[in-house]
Amino acid sequence: MRLLFPFLLATGCAPSGIYMITVPYSDGAVECEDEPLDENFEDGFSPDPEDGGDTSWTYEEEFTGADAVMFFHMAATSGGTAVLTWGDAVFPGVPEGDGWTFSWTEATSASDRAEHEDGYFYEDSHKSNSTTVIHVAVPLFADLTGTISGSSSSTTTYTESDEWDPADTDFGMGQIPSATYLVYKEDGDLIPQSNGWEDDDCDGDECEMIMKTSCTQAGSAFTAKHVEGDDTMFYNDWKDDSQ
């Protein structure tokens, strides 16, 4: 006898096939936080509103978006695991709790350094990672339910010689972007903090700034409907389609 729903699965079996998923819009689902700037300038600091500037204004932002719809393709793999494809992204999966959890972490690291033979150097580096977790509950009927969540973090580090001879480098103001983020007080005024060639601006022989940001996305619940038809043919046509 032909099964009415051949894609229904027993507990412990991986979901299989193409699913159209709908994720309700949730304002503020992604929250990011900047850690306090870490730096070693002796007089420079990150200004707060009470340190100066016009504090007469209050700013508010509001944004509302539509629900999202997209396609997932899921298939069992050898060894009792599974794989979920979302667009061109691939997420390995393992059975967990009431269903399956698919996840992947991307990590990058890059740096640039310029060093003069007479001692001056400047370096900036950036590290980041991003994790996406998709949990799919084992279905009891044709529809699936699940959640999509994620987290990310990034660290940018700037390092530069504190003092140098401008006759060697052809510049007298440093490359570290301290003037964008730091100020110092002079006669009650706030002045952008730069790294000058002749001034002992920082604690030690090097000036350093470290900026860190972390973001989290709370689990966004979704529902998914199985799509009948040839998996490979349909998914190749639809994988990049979304609303």
PDB file of C-alpha atoms in Angstrom:
ATOM      1  CA  MET A   1       0.000   0.000   0.000  1.00  0.00           C
ATOM      2  CA  ARG A   2       1.388   3.427  -0.955  1.00  0.00           C
ATOM      3  CA  LEU A   3       2.021   5.690   2.029  1.00  0.00           C
ATOM      4  CA  LEU A   4       0.048   8.909   2.040  1.00  0.00           C
ATOM      5  CA  PHE A   5       2.995  10.890   3.376  1.00  0.00           C
ATOM      6  CA  PRO A   6       6.205   9.066   2.408  1.00  0.00           C
ATOM      7  CA  PHE A   7       8.308  11.843   3.878  1.00  0.00           C
ATOM      8  CA  LEU A   8       7.024  11.385   7.434  1.00  0.00           C
ATOM      9  CA  LEU A   9       9.829  10.222   9.682  1.00  0.00           C
ATOM     10  CA  ALA A  10      10.203   8.199  12.805  1.00  0.00           C
ATOM     11  CA  THR A  11      12.083   9.608  15.782  1.00  0.00           C
ATOM     12  CA  GLY A  12      15.836   9.504  15.143  1.00  0.00           C
ATOM     13  CA  CYS A  13      15.536   9.560  11.340  1.00  0.00           C
ATOM     14  CA  ALA A  14      16.777  12.633   9.499  1.00  0.00           C
ATOM     15  CA  PRO A  15      14.313  14.941   7.738  1.00  0.00           C
ATOM     16  CA  SER A  16      14.455  14.471   3.983  1.00  0.00           C
ATOM     17  CA  GLY A  17      13.278  16.539   1.033  1.00  0.00           C
ATOM     18  CA  ILE A  18      12.596  20.151   0.134  1.00  0.00           C
ATOM     19  CA  TYR A  19      10.731  22.316   2.618  1.00  0.00           C
ATOM     20  CA  MET A  20       9.298  25.792   2.157  1.00  0.00           C
ATOM     21  CA  ILE A  21       9.785  27.564   5.471  1.00  0.00           C
ATOM     22  CA  THR A  22       8.090  30.675   6.794  1.00  0.00           C
ATOM     23  CA  VAL A  23       9.793  32.747   9.503  1.00  0.00           C
ATOM     24  CA  PRO A  24       7.683  35.449  11.215  1.00  0.00           C
ATOM     25  CA  TYR A  25       9.324  38.864  11.372  1.00  0.00           C
ATOM     26  CA  SER A  26      10.544  39.745  14.846  1.00  0.00           C
ATOM     27  CA  ASP A  27      11.776  43.267  15.498  1.00  0.00           C
ATOM     28  CA  GLY A  28      14.959  43.283  17.552  1.00  0.00           C
ATOM     29  CA  ALA A  29      15.676  39.583  17.048  1.00  0.00           C
ATOM     30  CA  VAL A  30      19.341  40.438  16.444  1.00  0.00           C
ATOM     31  CA  GLU A  31      21.030  42.290  19.289  1.00  0.00           C
ATOM     32  CA  CYS A  32      24.580  43.626  19.047  1.00  0.00           C
ATOM     33  CA  GLU A  33      26.778  45.029  21.775  1.00  0.00           C
ATOM     34  CA  ASP A  34      30.021  46.971  21.476  1.00  0.00           C
ATOM     35  CA  GLU A  35      32.428  46.340  24.312  1.00  0.00           C
ATOM     36  CA  PRO A  36      34.167  49.390  25.804  1.00  0.00           C
ATOM     37  CA  LEU A  37      37.071  50.484  23.619  1.00  0.00           C
ATOM     38  CA  ASP A  38      40.362  49.131  24.954  1.00  0.00           C
ATOM     39  CA  GLU A  39      43.241  51.563  24.377  1.00  0.00           C
ATOM     40  CA  ASN A  40      46.449  52.726  26.016  1.00  0.00           C
ATOM     41  CA  PHE A  41      46.483  56.467  25.227  1.00  0.00           C
ATOM     42  CA  GLU A  42      47.525  58.448  28.285  1.00  0.00           C
ATOM     43  CA  ASP A  43      45.152  61.382  27.805  1.00  0.00           C
ATOM     44  CA  GLY A  44      42.673  60.096  25.216  1.00  0.00           C
ATOM     45  CA  PHE A  45      39.295  58.644  26.181  1.00  0.00           C
ATOM     46  CA  SER A  46      35.976  57.735  24.587  1.00  0.00           C
ATOM     47  CA  PRO A  47      33.609  60.691  25.105  1.00  0.00           C
ATOM     48  CA  ASP A  48      30.264  60.252  26.830  1.00  0.00           C
ATOM     49  CA  PRO A  49      27.329  62.615  26.178  1.00  0.00           C
ATOM     50  CA  GLU A  50      27.903  64.342  29.531  1.00  0.00           C
ATOM     51  CA  ASP A  51      31.483  65.144  28.484  1.00  0.00           C
ATOM     52  CA  GLY A  52      30.306  67.657  25.928  1.00  0.00           C
ATOM     53  CA  GLY A  53      28.297  68.178  22.786  1.00  0.00           C
ATOM     54  CA  ASP A  54      24.618  68.943  22.275  1.00  0.00           C
ATOM     55  CA  THR A  55      22.457  66.681  24.455  1.00  0.00           C
ATOM     56  CA  SER A  56      19.160  68.430  23.619  1.00  0.00           C
ATOM     57  CA  TRP A  57      18.144  65.793  21.081  1.00  0.00           C
ATOM     58  CA  THR A  58      16.534  62.401  21.641  1.00  0.00           C
ATOM     59  CA  TYR A  59      16.718  59.907  18.771  1.00  0.00           C
ATOM     60  CA  GLU A  60      14.485  56.893  18.206  1.00  0.00           C
ATOM     61  CA  GLU A  61      14.419  54.319  15.444  1.00  0.00           C
ATOM     62  CA  GLU A  62      11.604  51.979  14.468  1.00  0.00           C
ATOM     63  CA  PHE A  63      11.506  49.337  11.777  1.00  0.00           C
ATOM     64  CA  THR A  64       8.958  46.686  10.909  1.00  0.00           C
ATOM     65  CA  GLY A  65       9.547  44.012   8.301  1.00  0.00           C
ATOM     66  CA  ALA A  66       7.526  41.315   6.605  1.00  0.00           C
ATOM     67  CA  ASP A  67       7.670  37.608   7.339  1.00  0.00           C
ATOM     68  CA  ALA A  68      10.322  35.692   5.388  1.00  0.00           C
ATOM     69  CA  VAL A  69       9.790  32.657   3.172  1.00  0.00           C
ATOM     70  CA  MET A  70      12.573  30.505   1.714  1.00  0.00           C
ATOM     71  CA  PHE A  71      13.539  26.933   0.888  1.00  0.00           C
ATOM     72  CA  PHE A  72      15.590  24.322   2.743  1.00  0.00           C
ATOM     73  CA  HIS A  73      16.755  20.994   1.401  1.00  0.00           C
ATOM     74  CA  MET A  74      17.512  18.250   3.923  1.00  0.00           C
ATOM     75  CA  ALA A  75      18.914  14.774   3.369  1.00  0.00           C
ATOM     76  CA  ALA A  76      20.314  11.893   5.423  1.00  0.00           C
ATOM     77  CA  THR A  77      24.032  11.134   5.166  1.00  0.00           C
ATOM     78  CA  SER A  78      26.083   8.087   6.091  1.00  0.00           C
ATOM     79  CA  GLY A  79      26.848   7.437   9.739  1.00  0.00           C
ATOM     80  CA  GLY A  80      23.431   8.488  10.997  1.00  0.00           C
ATOM     81  CA  THR A  81      23.938  12.202  10.334  1.00  0.00           C
ATOM     82  CA  ALA A  82      22.231  14.630   7.966  1.00  0.00           C
ATOM     83  CA  VAL A  83      22.866  17.752   5.905  1.00  0.00           C
ATOM     84  CA  LEU A  84      20.755  20.869   5.387  1.00  0.00           C
ATOM     85  CA  THR A  85      21.297  23.124   2.374  1.00  0.00           C
ATOM     86  CA  TRP A  86      20.088  26.735   2.516  1.00  0.00           C
ATOM     87  CA  GLY A  87      20.847  28.592  -0.714  1.00  0.00           C
ATOM     88  CA  ASP A  88      24.548  27.891  -1.260  1.00  0.00           C
ATOM     89  CA  ALA A  89      25.240  27.310   2.457  1.00  0.00           C
ATOM     90  CA  VAL A  90      25.644  23.819   3.919  1.00  0.00           C
ATOM     91  CA  PHE A  91      24.951  22.826   7.545  1.00  0.00           C
ATOM     92  CA  PRO A  92      25.883  19.390   8.941  1.00  0.00           C
ATOM     93  CA  GLY A  93      23.314  17.974  11.345  1.00  0.00           C
ATOM     94  CA  VAL A  94      23.063  15.521  14.227  1.00  0.00           C
ATOM     95  CA  PRO A  95      20.067  14.178  16.175  1.00  0.00           C
ATOM     96  CA  GLU A  96      19.453  16.162  19.338  1.00  0.00           C
ATOM     97  CA  GLY A  97      16.563  16.438  21.758  1.00  0.00           C
ATOM     98  CA  ASP A  98      13.230  16.280  19.989  1.00  0.00           C
ATOM     99  CA  GLY A  99      14.714  16.453  16.505  1.00  0.00           C
ATOM    100  CA  TRP A 100      17.819  17.497  14.571  1.00  0.00           C
ATOM    101  CA  THR A 101      20.279  20.350  14.979  1.00  0.00           C
ATOM    102  CA  PHE A 102      22.187  21.717  11.994  1.00  0.00           C
ATOM    103  CA  SER A 103      24.991  24.201  12.607  1.00  0.00           C
ATOM    104  CA  TRP A 104      28.151  25.728  11.198  1.00  0.00           C
ATOM    105  CA  THR A 105      30.705  28.297  12.380  1.00  0.00           C
ATOM    106  CA  GLU A 106      32.555  30.550   9.964  1.00  0.00           C
ATOM    107  CA  ALA A 107      35.805  32.113  11.163  1.00  0.00           C
ATOM    108  CA  THR A 108      38.095  34.614   9.444  1.00  0.00           C
ATOM    109  CA  SER A 109      41.352  36.295  10.376  1.00  0.00           C
ATOM    110  CA  ALA A 110      43.269  38.954   8.434  1.00  0.00           C
ATOM    111  CA  SER A 111      46.014  41.458   9.164  1.00  0.00           C
ATOM    112  CA  ASP A 112      48.063  44.163   7.438  1.00  0.00           C
ATOM    113  CA  ARG A 113      51.443  45.415   8.639  1.00  0.00           C
ATOM    114  CA  ALA A 114      53.808  48.090   7.382  1.00  0.00           C
ATOM    115  CA  GLU A 115      57.257  48.411   8.980  1.00  0.00           C
ATOM    116  CA  HIS A 116      60.034  50.871   8.244  1.00  0.00           C
ATOM    117  CA  GLU A 117      63.640  49.764   8.490  1.00  0.00           C
ATOM    118  CA  ASP A 118      64.304  52.535  11.021  1.00  0.00           C
ATOM    119  CA  GLY A 119      61.740  51.207  13.468  1.00  0.00           C
ATOM    120  CA  TYR A 120      58.299  52.671  12.780  1.00  0.00           C
ATOM    121  CA  PHE A 121      55.492  50.159  12.253  1.00  0.00           C
ATOM    122  CA  TYR A 122      51.716  50.124  11.865  1.00  0.00           C
ATOM    123  CA  GLU A 123      49.479  47.047  11.975  1.00  0.00           C
ATOM    124  CA  ASP A 124      45.764  46.388  11.911  1.00  0.00           C
ATOM    125  CA  SER A 125      44.135  43.001  12.294  1.00  0.00           C
ATOM    126  CA  HIS A 126      40.574  41.731  12.214  1.00  0.00           C
ATOM    127  CA  LYS A 127      39.133  38.482  13.528  1.00  0.00           C
ATOM    128  CA  SER A 128      35.524  37.394  13.283  1.00  0.00           C
ATOM    129  CA  ASN A 129      33.349  34.339  13.652  1.00  0.00           C
ATOM    130  CA  SER A 130      29.693  33.651  12.988  1.00  0.00           C
ATOM    131  CA  THR A 131      27.631  30.644  14.052  1.00  0.00           C
ATOM    132  CA  THR A 132      24.226  29.681  12.669  1.00  0.00           C
ATOM    133  CA  VAL A 133      22.116  27.007  14.378  1.00  0.00           C
ATOM    134  CA  ILE A 134      18.973  25.517  12.835  1.00  0.00           C
ATOM    135  CA  HIS A 135      16.929  23.130  14.944  1.00  0.00           C
ATOM    136  CA  VAL A 136      14.231  21.017  13.285  1.00  0.00           C
ATOM    137  CA  ALA A 137      11.682  19.109  15.353  1.00  0.00           C
ATOM    138  CA  VAL A 138      10.845  15.576  14.233  1.00  0.00           C
ATOM    139  CA  PRO A 139       7.497  15.877  12.426  1.00  0.00           C
ATOM    140  CA  LEU A 140       4.351  14.114  13.471  1.00  0.00           C
ATOM    141  CA  PHE A 141       2.480  15.318  10.397  1.00  0.00           C
ATOM    142  CA  ALA A 142       3.427  16.831   7.030  1.00  0.00           C
ATOM    143  CA  ASP A 143       4.656  20.139   8.480  1.00  0.00           C
ATOM    144  CA  LEU A 144       7.929  20.726  10.303  1.00  0.00           C
ATOM    145  CA  THR A 145       8.631  23.274  13.015  1.00  0.00           C
ATOM    146  CA  GLY A 146      11.942  24.609  14.200  1.00  0.00           C
ATOM    147  CA  THR A 147      14.098  27.586  15.138  1.00  0.00           C
ATOM    148  CA  ILE A 148      16.943  29.554  13.571  1.00  0.00           C
ATOM    149  CA  SER A 149      19.402  31.244  15.902  1.00  0.00           C
ATOM    150  CA  GLY A 150      22.915  32.572  15.663  1.00  0.00           C
ATOM    151  CA  SER A 151      25.767  34.507  17.186  1.00  0.00           C
ATOM    152  CA  SER A 152      28.783  36.397  15.933  1.00  0.00           C
ATOM    153  CA  SER A 153      31.739  38.314  17.260  1.00  0.00           C
ATOM    154  CA  SER A 154      34.476  40.475  15.795  1.00  0.00           C
ATOM    155  CA  THR A 155      37.700  41.988  17.106  1.00  0.00           C
ATOM    156  CA  THR A 156      39.672  44.726  15.368  1.00  0.00           C
ATOM    157  CA  THR A 157      43.098  45.651  16.717  1.00  0.00           C
ATOM    158  CA  TYR A 158      45.235  48.665  15.725  1.00  0.00           C
ATOM    159  CA  THR A 159      48.877  48.911  16.833  1.00  0.00           C
ATOM    160  CA  GLU A 160      51.419  51.612  15.970  1.00  0.00           C
ATOM    161  CA  SER A 161      54.743  53.001  17.108  1.00  0.00           C
ATOM    162  CA  ASP A 162      54.254  55.835  19.578  1.00  0.00           C
ATOM    163  CA  GLU A 163      57.229  57.938  18.426  1.00  0.00           C
ATOM    164  CA  TRP A 164      59.245  58.042  15.200  1.00  0.00           C
ATOM    165  CA  ASP A 165      61.291  60.341  12.975  1.00  0.00           C
ATOM    166  CA  PRO A 166      59.100  61.914  10.252  1.00  0.00           C
ATOM    167  CA  ALA A 167      62.220  62.356   8.124  1.00  0.00           C
ATOM    168  CA  ASP A 168      62.204  58.565   7.734  1.00  0.00           C
ATOM    169  CA  THR A 169      58.504  58.025   7.104  1.00  0.00           C
ATOM    170  CA  ASP A 170      57.539  61.299   5.319  1.00  0.00           C
ATOM    171  CA  PHE A 171      54.593  61.770   7.692  1.00  0.00           C
ATOM    172  CA  GLY A 172      54.283  63.166  11.185  1.00  0.00           C
ATOM    173  CA  MET A 173      50.791  62.021  12.143  1.00  0.00           C
ATOM    174  CA  GLY A 174      50.116  58.375  12.869  1.00  0.00           C
ATOM    175  CA  GLN A 175      47.801  56.040  10.966  1.00  0.00           C
ATOM    176  CA  ILE A 176      45.998  54.604  13.977  1.00  0.00           C
ATOM    177  CA  PRO A 177      42.382  55.944  13.783  1.00  0.00           C
ATOM    178  CA  SER A 178      42.363  57.241  17.355  1.00  0.00           C
ATOM    179  CA  ALA A 179      40.997  60.659  16.349  1.00  0.00           C
ATOM    180  CA  THR A 180      37.803  58.943  15.184  1.00  0.00           C
ATOM    181  CA  TYR A 181      37.101  57.358  18.579  1.00  0.00           C
ATOM    182  CA  LEU A 182      39.073  59.235  21.258  1.00  0.00           C
ATOM    183  CA  VAL A 183      39.302  62.783  22.553  1.00  0.00           C
ATOM    184  CA  TYR A 184      41.328  64.649  25.153  1.00  0.00           C
ATOM    185  CA  LYS A 185      40.475  67.747  27.147  1.00  0.00           C
ATOM    186  CA  GLU A 186      42.239  71.046  26.627  1.00  0.00           C
ATOM    187  CA  ASP A 187      41.006  74.192  28.381  1.00  0.00           C
ATOM    188  CA  GLY A 188      37.628  72.512  28.812  1.00  0.00           C
ATOM    189  CA  ASP A 189      37.298  71.642  25.123  1.00  0.00           C
ATOM    190  CA  LEU A 190      37.282  68.144  23.659  1.00  0.00           C
ATOM    191  CA  ILE A 191      39.992  67.671  21.019  1.00  0.00           C
ATOM    192  CA  PRO A 192      40.321  64.571  18.765  1.00  0.00           C
ATOM    193  CA  GLN A 193      43.195  62.400  20.036  1.00  0.00           C
ATOM    194  CA  SER A 194      45.830  61.660  17.412  1.00  0.00           C
ATOM    195  CA  ASN A 195      49.203  59.929  17.590  1.00  0.00           C
ATOM    196  CA  GLY A 196      51.904  62.499  16.833  1.00  0.00           C
ATOM    197  CA  TRP A 197      55.448  61.566  15.942  1.00  0.00           C
ATOM    198  CA  GLU A 198      57.195  63.544  18.721  1.00  0.00           C
ATOM    199  CA  ASP A 199      54.706  63.106  21.566  1.00  0.00           C
ATOM    200  CA  ASP A 200      54.641  60.353  24.149  1.00  0.00           C
ATOM    201  CA  ASP A 201      50.930  59.738  23.588  1.00  0.00           C
ATOM    202  CA  CYS A 202      50.626  56.189  24.896  1.00  0.00           C
ATOM    203  CA  ASP A 203      51.633  54.007  27.776  1.00  0.00           C
ATOM    204  CA  GLY A 204      54.706  52.158  26.478  1.00  0.00           C
ATOM    205  CA  ASP A 205      56.448  52.238  23.124  1.00  0.00           C
ATOM    206  CA  GLU A 206      53.315  51.383  21.132  1.00  0.00           C
ATOM    207  CA  CYS A 207      49.829  52.842  20.773  1.00  0.00           C
ATOM    208  CA  GLU A 208      47.022  50.311  20.696  1.00  0.00           C
ATOM    209  CA  MET A 209      43.266  50.268  20.203  1.00  0.00           C
ATOM    210  CA  ILE A 210      41.076  47.143  20.411  1.00  0.00           C
ATOM    211  CA  MET A 211      37.417  47.190  19.377  1.00  0.00           C
ATOM    212  CA  LYS A 212      35.100  44.226  20.015  1.00  0.00           C
ATOM    213  CA  THR A 213      31.516  43.623  18.950  1.00  0.00           C
ATOM    214  CA  SER A 214      29.274  40.647  19.665  1.00  0.00           C
ATOM    215  CA  CYS A 215      25.812  39.883  18.279  1.00  0.00           C
ATOM    216  CA  THR A 216      23.189  37.312  19.171  1.00  0.00           C
ATOM    217  CA  GLN A 217      20.019  36.280  17.393  1.00  0.00           C
ATOM    218  CA  ALA A 218      17.362  34.742  19.576  1.00  0.00           C
ATOM    219  CA  GLY A 219      15.696  31.660  18.177  1.00  0.00           C
ATOM    220  CA  SER A 220      13.261  32.654  15.431  1.00  0.00           C
ATOM    221  CA  ALA A 221      10.540  30.029  15.158  1.00  0.00           C
ATOM    222  CA  PHE A 222       9.543  28.782  11.731  1.00  0.00           C
ATOM    223  CA  THR A 223       7.075  26.398  10.158  1.00  0.00           C
ATOM    224  CA  ALA A 224       7.898  24.352   7.076  1.00  0.00           C
ATOM    225  CA  LYS A 225       5.830  22.569   4.469  1.00  0.00           C
ATOM    226  CA  HIS A 226       7.160  19.680   2.429  1.00  0.00           C
ATOM    227  CA  VAL A 227       7.382  20.330  -1.315  1.00  0.00           C
ATOM    228  CA  GLU A 228       6.397  17.404  -3.536  1.00  0.00           C
ATOM    229  CA  GLY A 229       8.525  16.600  -6.588  1.00  0.00           C
ATOM    230  CA  ASP A 230      12.069  15.821  -7.661  1.00  0.00           C
ATOM    231  CA  ASP A 231      14.371  17.159  -4.949  1.00  0.00           C
ATOM    232  CA  THR A 232      17.414  17.883  -7.093  1.00  0.00           C
ATOM    233  CA  MET A 233      15.601  19.503 -10.002  1.00  0.00           C
ATOM    234  CA  PHE A 234      13.334  21.686  -7.892  1.00  0.00           C
ATOM    235  CA  TYR A 235      15.927  22.778  -5.350  1.00  0.00           C
ATOM    236  CA  ASN A 236      18.436  23.825  -8.014  1.00  0.00           C
ATOM    237  CA  ASP A 237      15.722  26.080  -9.440  1.00  0.00           C
ATOM    238  CA  TRP A 238      14.493  27.449  -6.110  1.00  0.00           C
ATOM    239  CA  LYS A 239      17.448  27.541  -3.718  1.00  0.00           C
ATOM    240  CA  ASP A 240      18.075  31.282  -4.132  1.00  0.00           C
ATOM    241  CA  ASP A 241      14.407  32.251  -4.128  1.00  0.00           C
ATOM    242  CA  SER A 242      13.060  34.046  -1.068  1.00  0.00           C
ATOM    243  CA  GLN A 243      10.783  36.852   0.042  1.00  0.00           C
TER     244      GLN A 243
END
